[in-house]
XYZ file of C-alpha atoms in Angstrom:
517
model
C 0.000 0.000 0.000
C 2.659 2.291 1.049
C 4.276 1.248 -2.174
C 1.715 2.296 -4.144
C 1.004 5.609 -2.665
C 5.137 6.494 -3.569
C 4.926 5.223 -6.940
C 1.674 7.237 -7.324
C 3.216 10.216 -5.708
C 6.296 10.191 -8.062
C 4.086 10.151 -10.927
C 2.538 13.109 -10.458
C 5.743 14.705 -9.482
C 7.365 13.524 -12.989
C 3.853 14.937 -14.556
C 4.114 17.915 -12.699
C 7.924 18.451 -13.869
C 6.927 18.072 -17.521
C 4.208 20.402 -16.966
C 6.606 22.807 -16.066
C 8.814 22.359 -18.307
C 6.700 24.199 -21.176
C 6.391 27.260 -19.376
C 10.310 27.220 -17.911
C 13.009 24.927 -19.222
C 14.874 24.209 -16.358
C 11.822 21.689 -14.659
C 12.532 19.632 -17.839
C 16.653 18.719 -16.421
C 18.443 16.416 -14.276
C 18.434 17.845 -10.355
C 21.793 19.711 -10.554
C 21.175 21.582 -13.747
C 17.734 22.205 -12.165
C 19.724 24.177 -9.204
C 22.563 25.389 -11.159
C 19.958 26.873 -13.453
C 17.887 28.707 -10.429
C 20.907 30.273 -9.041
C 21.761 31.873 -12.523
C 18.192 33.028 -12.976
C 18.458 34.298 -9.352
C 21.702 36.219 -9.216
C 21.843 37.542 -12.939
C 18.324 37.431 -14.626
C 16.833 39.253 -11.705
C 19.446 41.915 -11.502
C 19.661 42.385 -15.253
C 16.202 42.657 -15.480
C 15.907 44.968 -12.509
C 18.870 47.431 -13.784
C 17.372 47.416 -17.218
C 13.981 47.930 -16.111
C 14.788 51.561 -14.056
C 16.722 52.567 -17.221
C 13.679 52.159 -19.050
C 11.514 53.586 -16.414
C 13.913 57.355 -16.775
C 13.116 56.949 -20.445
C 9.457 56.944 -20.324
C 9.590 59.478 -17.385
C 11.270 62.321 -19.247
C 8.111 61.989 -21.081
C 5.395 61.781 -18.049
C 7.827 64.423 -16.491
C 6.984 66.613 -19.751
C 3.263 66.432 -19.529
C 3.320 66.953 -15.564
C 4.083 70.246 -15.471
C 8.028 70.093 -16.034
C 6.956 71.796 -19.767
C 5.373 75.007 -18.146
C 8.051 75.408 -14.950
C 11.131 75.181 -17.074
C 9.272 77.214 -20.134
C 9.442 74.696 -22.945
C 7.491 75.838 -25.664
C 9.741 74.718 -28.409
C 11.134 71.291 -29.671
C 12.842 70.669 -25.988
C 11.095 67.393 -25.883
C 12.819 65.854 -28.679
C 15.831 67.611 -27.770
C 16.042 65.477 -24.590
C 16.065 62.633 -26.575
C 19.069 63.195 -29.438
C 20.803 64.621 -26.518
C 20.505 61.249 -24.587
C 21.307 59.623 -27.888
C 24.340 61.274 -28.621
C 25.547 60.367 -25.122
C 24.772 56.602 -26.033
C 26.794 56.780 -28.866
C 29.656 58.338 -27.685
C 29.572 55.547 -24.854
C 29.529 52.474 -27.267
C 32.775 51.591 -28.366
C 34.645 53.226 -25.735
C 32.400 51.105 -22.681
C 32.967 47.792 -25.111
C 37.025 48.502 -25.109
C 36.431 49.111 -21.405
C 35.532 46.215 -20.500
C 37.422 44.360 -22.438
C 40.051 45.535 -20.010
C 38.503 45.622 -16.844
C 35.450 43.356 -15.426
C 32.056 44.248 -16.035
C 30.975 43.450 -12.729
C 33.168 46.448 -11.111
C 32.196 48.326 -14.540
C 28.502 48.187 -14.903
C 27.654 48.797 -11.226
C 29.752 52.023 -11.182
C 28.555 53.469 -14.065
C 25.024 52.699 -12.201
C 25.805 54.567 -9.748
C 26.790 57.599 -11.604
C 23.583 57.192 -13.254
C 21.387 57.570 -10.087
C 22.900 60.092 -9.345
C 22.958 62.307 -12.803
C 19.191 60.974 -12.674
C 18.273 63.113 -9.540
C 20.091 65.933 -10.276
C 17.756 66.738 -13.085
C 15.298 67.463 -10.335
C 17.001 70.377 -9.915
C 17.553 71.493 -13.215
C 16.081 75.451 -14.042
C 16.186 75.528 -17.553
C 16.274 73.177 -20.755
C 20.066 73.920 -21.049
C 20.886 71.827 -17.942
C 18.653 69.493 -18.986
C 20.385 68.609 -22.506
C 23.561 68.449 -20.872
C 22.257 65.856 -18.043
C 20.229 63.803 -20.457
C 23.923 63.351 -22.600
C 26.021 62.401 -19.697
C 22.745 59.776 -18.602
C 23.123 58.464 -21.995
C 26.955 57.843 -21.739
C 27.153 56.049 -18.703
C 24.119 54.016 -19.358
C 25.618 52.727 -22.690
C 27.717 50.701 -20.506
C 24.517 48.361 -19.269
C 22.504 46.466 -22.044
C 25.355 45.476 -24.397
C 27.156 44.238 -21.129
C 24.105 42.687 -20.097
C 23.666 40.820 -23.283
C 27.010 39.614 -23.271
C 26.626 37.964 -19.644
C 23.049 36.580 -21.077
C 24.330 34.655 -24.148
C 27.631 33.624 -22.333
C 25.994 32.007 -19.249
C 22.928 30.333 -20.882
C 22.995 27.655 -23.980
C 20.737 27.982 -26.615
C 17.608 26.414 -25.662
C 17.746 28.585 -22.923
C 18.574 32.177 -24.001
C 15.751 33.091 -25.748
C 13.029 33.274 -23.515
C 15.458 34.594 -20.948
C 16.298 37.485 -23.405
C 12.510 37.761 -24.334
C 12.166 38.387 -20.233
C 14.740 40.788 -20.004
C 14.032 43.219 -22.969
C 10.053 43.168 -21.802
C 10.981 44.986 -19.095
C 10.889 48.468 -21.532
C 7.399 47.574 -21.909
C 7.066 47.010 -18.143
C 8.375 49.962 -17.712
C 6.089 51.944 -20.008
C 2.996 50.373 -18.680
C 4.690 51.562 -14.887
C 5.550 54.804 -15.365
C 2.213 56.482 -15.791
C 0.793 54.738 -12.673
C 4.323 55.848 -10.956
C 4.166 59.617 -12.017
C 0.391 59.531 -11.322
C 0.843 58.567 -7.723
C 3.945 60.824 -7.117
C 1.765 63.881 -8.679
C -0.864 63.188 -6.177
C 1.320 62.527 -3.039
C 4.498 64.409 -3.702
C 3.428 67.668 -5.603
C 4.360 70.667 -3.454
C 6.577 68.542 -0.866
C 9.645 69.649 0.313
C 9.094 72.918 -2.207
C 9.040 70.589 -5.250
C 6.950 69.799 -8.261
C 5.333 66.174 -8.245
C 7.665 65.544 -11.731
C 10.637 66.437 -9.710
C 10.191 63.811 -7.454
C 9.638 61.354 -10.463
C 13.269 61.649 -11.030
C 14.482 61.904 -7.466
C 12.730 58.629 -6.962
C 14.412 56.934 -9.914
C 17.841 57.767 -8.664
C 16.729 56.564 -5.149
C 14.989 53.232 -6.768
C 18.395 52.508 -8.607
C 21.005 53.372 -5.985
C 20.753 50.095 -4.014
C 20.289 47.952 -7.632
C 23.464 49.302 -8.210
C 25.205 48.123 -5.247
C 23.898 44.631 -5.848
C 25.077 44.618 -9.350
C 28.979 44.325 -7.276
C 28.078 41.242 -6.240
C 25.147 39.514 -8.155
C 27.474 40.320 -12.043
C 29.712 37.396 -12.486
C 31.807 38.824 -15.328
C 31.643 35.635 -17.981
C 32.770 32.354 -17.486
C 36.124 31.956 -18.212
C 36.828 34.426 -15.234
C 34.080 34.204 -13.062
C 34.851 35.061 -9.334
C 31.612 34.977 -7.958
C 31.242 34.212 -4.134
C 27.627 32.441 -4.716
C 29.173 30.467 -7.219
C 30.898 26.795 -5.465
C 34.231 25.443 -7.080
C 32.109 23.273 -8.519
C 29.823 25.042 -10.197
C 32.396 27.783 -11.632
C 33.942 24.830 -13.341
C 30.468 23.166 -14.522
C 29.891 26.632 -16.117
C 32.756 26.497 -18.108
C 32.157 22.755 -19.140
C 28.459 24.517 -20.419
C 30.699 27.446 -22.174
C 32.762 25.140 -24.289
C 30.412 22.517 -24.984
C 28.234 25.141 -27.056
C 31.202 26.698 -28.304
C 30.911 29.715 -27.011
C 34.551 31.955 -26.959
C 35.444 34.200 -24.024
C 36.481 37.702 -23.550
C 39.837 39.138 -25.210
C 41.208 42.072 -25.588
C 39.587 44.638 -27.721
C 42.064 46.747 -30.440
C 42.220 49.206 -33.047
C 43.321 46.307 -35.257
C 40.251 44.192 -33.987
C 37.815 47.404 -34.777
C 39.664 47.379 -38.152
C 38.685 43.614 -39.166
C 34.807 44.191 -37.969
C 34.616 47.300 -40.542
C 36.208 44.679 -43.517
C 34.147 41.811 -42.566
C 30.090 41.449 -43.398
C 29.000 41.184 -39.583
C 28.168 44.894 -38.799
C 26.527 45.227 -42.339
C 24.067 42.317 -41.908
C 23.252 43.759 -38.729
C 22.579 47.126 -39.479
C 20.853 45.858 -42.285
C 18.576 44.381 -39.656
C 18.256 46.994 -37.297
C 17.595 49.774 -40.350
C 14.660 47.745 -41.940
C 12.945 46.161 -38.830
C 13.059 49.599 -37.118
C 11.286 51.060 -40.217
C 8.251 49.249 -39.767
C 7.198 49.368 -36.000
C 6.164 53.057 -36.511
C 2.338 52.829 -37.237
C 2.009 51.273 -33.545
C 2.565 54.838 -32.560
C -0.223 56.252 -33.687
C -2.598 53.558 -32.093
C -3.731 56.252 -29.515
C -4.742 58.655 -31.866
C -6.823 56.487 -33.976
C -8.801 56.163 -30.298
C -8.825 59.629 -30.037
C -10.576 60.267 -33.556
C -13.138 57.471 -32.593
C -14.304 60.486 -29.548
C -13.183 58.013 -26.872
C -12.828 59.530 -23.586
C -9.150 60.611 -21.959
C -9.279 57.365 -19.630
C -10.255 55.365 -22.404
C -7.320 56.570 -25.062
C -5.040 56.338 -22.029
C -5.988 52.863 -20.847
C -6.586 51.104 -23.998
C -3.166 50.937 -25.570
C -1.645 49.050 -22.644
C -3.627 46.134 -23.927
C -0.118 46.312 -26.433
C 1.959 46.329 -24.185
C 0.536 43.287 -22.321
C 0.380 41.540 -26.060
C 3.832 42.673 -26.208
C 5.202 40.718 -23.158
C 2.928 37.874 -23.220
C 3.835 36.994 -27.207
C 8.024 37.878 -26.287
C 7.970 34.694 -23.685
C 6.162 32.474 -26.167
C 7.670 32.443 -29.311
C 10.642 32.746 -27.018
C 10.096 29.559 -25.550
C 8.751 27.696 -29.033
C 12.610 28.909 -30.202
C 14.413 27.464 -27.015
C 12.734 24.615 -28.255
C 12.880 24.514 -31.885
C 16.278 25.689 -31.274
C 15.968 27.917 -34.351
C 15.528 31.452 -34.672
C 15.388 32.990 -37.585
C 11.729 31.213 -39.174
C 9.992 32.403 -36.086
C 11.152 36.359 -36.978
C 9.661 36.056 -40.572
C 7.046 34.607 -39.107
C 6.931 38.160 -36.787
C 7.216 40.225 -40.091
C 4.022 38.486 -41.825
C 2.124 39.438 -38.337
C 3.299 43.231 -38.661
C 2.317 42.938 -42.821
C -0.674 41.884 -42.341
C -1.615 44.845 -39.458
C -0.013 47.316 -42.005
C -2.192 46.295 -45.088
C -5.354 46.355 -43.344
C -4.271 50.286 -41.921
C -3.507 50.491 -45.642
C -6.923 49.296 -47.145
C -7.903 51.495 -44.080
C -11.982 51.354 -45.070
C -12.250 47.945 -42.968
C -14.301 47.248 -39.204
C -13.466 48.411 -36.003
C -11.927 45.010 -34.910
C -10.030 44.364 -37.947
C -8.435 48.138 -37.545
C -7.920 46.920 -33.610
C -5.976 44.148 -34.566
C -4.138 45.911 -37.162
C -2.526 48.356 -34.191
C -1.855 45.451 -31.888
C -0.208 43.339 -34.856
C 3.961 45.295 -33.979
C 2.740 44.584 -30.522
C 1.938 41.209 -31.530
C 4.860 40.527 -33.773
C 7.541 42.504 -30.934
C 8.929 39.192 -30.391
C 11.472 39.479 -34.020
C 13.025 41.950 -31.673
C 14.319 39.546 -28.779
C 14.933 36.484 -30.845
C 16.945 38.521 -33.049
C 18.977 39.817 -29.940
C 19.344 35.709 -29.165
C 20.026 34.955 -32.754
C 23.002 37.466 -32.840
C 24.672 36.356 -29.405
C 24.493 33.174 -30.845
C 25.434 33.589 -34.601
C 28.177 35.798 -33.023
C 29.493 33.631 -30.345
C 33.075 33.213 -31.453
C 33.470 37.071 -30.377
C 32.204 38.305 -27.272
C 32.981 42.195 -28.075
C 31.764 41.862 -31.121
C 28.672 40.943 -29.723
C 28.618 43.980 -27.405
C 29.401 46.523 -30.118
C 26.257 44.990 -32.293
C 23.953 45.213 -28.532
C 25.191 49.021 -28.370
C 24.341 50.153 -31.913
C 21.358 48.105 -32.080
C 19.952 49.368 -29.112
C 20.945 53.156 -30.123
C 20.038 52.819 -33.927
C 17.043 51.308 -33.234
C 15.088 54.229 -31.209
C 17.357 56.654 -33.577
C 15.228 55.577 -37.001
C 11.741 54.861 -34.586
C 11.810 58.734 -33.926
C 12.901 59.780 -37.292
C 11.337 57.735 -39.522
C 7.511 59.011 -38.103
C 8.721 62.336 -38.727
C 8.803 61.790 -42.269
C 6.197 59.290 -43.141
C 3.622 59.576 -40.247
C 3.057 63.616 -39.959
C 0.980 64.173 -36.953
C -1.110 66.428 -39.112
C -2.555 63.380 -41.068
C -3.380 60.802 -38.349
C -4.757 58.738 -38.420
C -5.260 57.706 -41.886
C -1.296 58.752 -43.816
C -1.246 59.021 -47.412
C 1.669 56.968 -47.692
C 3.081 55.664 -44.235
C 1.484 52.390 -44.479
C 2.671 51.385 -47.753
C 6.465 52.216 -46.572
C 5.851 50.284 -43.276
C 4.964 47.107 -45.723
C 7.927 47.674 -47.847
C 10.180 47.738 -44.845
C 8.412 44.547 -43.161
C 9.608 42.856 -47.055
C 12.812 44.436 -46.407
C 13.123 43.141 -43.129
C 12.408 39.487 -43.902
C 15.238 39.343 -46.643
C 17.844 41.025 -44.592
C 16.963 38.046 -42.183
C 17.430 35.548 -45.383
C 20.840 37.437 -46.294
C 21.846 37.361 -42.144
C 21.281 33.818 -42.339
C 22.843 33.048 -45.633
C 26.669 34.697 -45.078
C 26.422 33.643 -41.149
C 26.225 29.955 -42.582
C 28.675 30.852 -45.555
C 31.260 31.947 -42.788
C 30.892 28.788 -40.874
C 31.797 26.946 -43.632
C 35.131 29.246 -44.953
C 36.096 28.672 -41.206
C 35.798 24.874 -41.485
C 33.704 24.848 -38.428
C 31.528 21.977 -37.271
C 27.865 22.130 -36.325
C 26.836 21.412 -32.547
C 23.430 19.826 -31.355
C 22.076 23.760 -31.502
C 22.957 24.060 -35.202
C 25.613 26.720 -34.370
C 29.256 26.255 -35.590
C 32.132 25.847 -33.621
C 35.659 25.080 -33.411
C 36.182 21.240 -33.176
C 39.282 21.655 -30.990
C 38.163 24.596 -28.997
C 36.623 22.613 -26.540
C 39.177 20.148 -25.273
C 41.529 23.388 -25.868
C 39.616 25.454 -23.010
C 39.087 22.867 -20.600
C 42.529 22.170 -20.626
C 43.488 25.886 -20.397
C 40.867 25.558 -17.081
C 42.469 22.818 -15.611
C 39.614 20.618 -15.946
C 40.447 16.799 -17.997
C 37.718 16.012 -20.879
C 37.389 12.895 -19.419
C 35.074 14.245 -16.584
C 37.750 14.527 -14.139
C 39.807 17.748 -12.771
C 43.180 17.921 -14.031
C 44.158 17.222 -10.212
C 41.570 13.668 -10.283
C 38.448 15.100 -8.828
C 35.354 14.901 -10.012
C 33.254 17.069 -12.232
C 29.433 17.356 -12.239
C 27.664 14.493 -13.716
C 27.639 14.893 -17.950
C 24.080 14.794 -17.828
C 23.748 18.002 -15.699
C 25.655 20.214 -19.289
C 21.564 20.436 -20.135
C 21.875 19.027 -23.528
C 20.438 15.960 -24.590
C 20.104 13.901 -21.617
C 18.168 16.996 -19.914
C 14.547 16.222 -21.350
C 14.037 13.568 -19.690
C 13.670 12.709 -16.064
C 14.374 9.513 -14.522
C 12.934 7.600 -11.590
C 15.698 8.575 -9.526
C 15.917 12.289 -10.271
C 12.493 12.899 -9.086
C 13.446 11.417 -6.023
């Protein structure tokens, strides 16, 4: 009897585990990948996802700040607004390549966290500010020091986690800009309400002096929770053990650590096709996101009330996150990426040729708005895709994170400007047919990405891994033997490693007997 009742009870512990493991991939491995994997998630998902989402937060709020009285107390009447923005672009920029040769020399985990720190406090001095002048030159030196933070954090993503688990981890991480947008107007509503007039300051003063406050400790944790990559880990919540078992994952993947970065390095990128394909990318996919924009004043046309215009648009931003973790997840398991962000495009075509047609229902318009929102998930498996097409160069990868994430925004506030006037929303004589031409665009720069990354692999002479990526077929007995670690399972001084099956390839999946135990 008592027999029975175990054997039932491991049952529907193995069917709860496989339950699981659709929604999170770690339920689906052996015990210690299981816990290896949930102290990862813990120490770096969390704080990359917490850093990135206060960054985003200051972004929205400069905006919310705008509308809450910050345009009538510092007099801006003119094209400020925008202002704040190139200004905090052109601070990005100039931050790029010098952060990426940076840390190249020094670890990211003493780099990153500073630079936070900087940033809170840059971020609550523009409480203070008394004209637009102070403003401009805040808003640059935020930029710079932030452009330190999301290639960085990509790096650590793709360098710590295998393929079939980056991409809903990277899906995750970049939703927290929609997090943050959804966030902010609650945030800046309840500071207006509570804070306006305290102390002798304006409610969107104290929108900024509570970023800088939010961040300050987030910094401080990055010190610790950052591990750096690896190959040099020194984590304290990291055992022996586990350092080692990390670097066991790193080489079995093929995955190539940190070096150096140099003029002559800089030199090769600018002759080879890897920044091209990229910006190709970036250029076309950024092109065609612009009619979401205009989603609010298409409710506003329809005489909706001010609540209603407000509140009805965050229904994309909940599409947003909720379509990012599960096409995401159907990659991690497909192990592919690049069919699932055509598959993206043909979502944001089809919203763009119904706003073209235009004369169609209410719900088919609906639809058409919430298709980028939708479809935002090309974004993050593109970020995956490149970490992982990429992963013989960690730099590299950083300097295609920073210009991404700077060229990106760059073309999503220009390109409106030209072909989605404010003047003719909501129905634009032209907009919609450009958006469809760059969603075309789009899907054959992913065919060309695709086609040279695979033509490299093969001028290299590389070998394709369980993922389908290429890598060296000496570069992993050549690391672990540079780590001190034998490819026979032991240390180089006879201990022994984790089990094989805990690397989380293809004896994860499956869950014996014993494991559930």
């Amino acid at each position: 009897m008592r027999s029975g009742i175990q054997n039932e009870g491991n049952s529907f512990k193995r069917w709860l585990f496989r339950f699981g493991s659709l929604f999170w991939d770690s339920f689906g491995k052996d015990a210690q990948t299981q816990k290896y994997l949930h102290k990862i998630d813990l120490f770096i998902l969390i704080y990359v996802m917490l850093s990135y989402l206060i960054k985003s937060l200051d972004n929205t709020n400069i905006n919310n700040a705008y509308v809450s009285g910050m345009q009538e107390d510092l007099a801006l009447y003119g094209n400020e607004l925008n202002l704040f923005v190139t200004f905090f672009n052109m601070g990005y920029l100039s931050g790029s390549i010098p952060f990426q040769y940076i840390v190249s020399h020094i670890r990211p985990s003493i780099v990153v966290p500073s630079c936070e720190l900087v940033w809170s406090g840059l971020v609550m001095l523009v409480a203070s500010v008394k004209s637009a002048k102070s403003v401009y030159a805040l808003r640059y030196f935020i930029g710079l020091v932030e452009a330190a933070a999301f290639p960085v954090f990509m790096q650590v993503l793709g360098s710590w986690y295998t393929p079939e688990e980056l991409g809903k981890r990277v899906a995750i991480f970049d939703m927290c800009a929609n997090i943050a947008a959804m966030f902010s107007g609650y945030l800046q509503a309840g500071l207006y309400t509570s804070f306006n007039g305290r102390g002798g300051l304006a409610g969107w003063r104290w929108l900024f002096i509570m970023d800088g406050v939010i961040s300050f400790p987030i910094a401080l944790l990055g010190f610790y929770c950052l591990p750096d990559f690896p190959t040099n880990t020194r984590a304290r919540w990291l055992t022996k053990e586990e350092k080692e078992f990390s670097i066991r994952r790193f080489a079995a993947v093929g995955k190539k650590g940190p070096r150096k970065l140099t003029l002559r390095r800089l030199g090769q990128y600018v002759l080879s096709w890897r920044p091209y394909g990229c910006l190709c990318f970036v250029c076309t996919a950024s092109g065609g996101d612009a009619p979401s924009a205009s989603f609010n004043l298409w409710l506003k046309s329809l005489d909706m009330s001010v609540q209603k215009v407000n509140i009805i648009p965050t229904v994309a931003n909940a599409c947003a996150i909720g379509s990012a973790f599960v096409f995401g997840s159907l990659s991690d398991r497909t192990r592919t990426r690049w069919p699932w962000i055509i598959f993206g495009e043909f979502i944001r075509i089809s919203g763009n040729v119904i706003l073209a047609v235009w004369n169609v229902n209410y719900s088919s318009k609906f639809y058409a708005y919430l298709a980028p929102s939708l479809a935002t998930f090309y974004w993050t498996l593109w970020l995956s895709w490149s970490q992982e097409a990429f992963q013989d160069d960690a730099e590299f990868r950083g300097l295609v994170m920073a210009g991404a994430n700077t060229i990106g925004p760059v073309l999503g506030t220009f390109v409106p400007l030209l072909l989605f006037p404010t003047e003719q929303a909501p129905h634009y004589h032209y907009g919609f047919y450009a958006a469809i031409a760059f969603n075309t665009a789009t899907i054959g720069s992913v065919l060309l990405f695709h086609i040279l990354s695979k033509r490299e692999a093969k001028r290299l002479g590389g070998v394709y891994n369980e993922f389908g990526l290429s890598v060296d077929p000496n570069y992993e007995a050549e690391l672990l033997r540079e780590s001190g670690i034998g490819t026979d399972g032991y240390h180089s001084h006879g201990e022994p490693i984790i089990e094989e099956s805990s690397l989380g390839q293809k004896n994860a999946v499956t869950l014996s007997e014993k494991e559930v135990n």
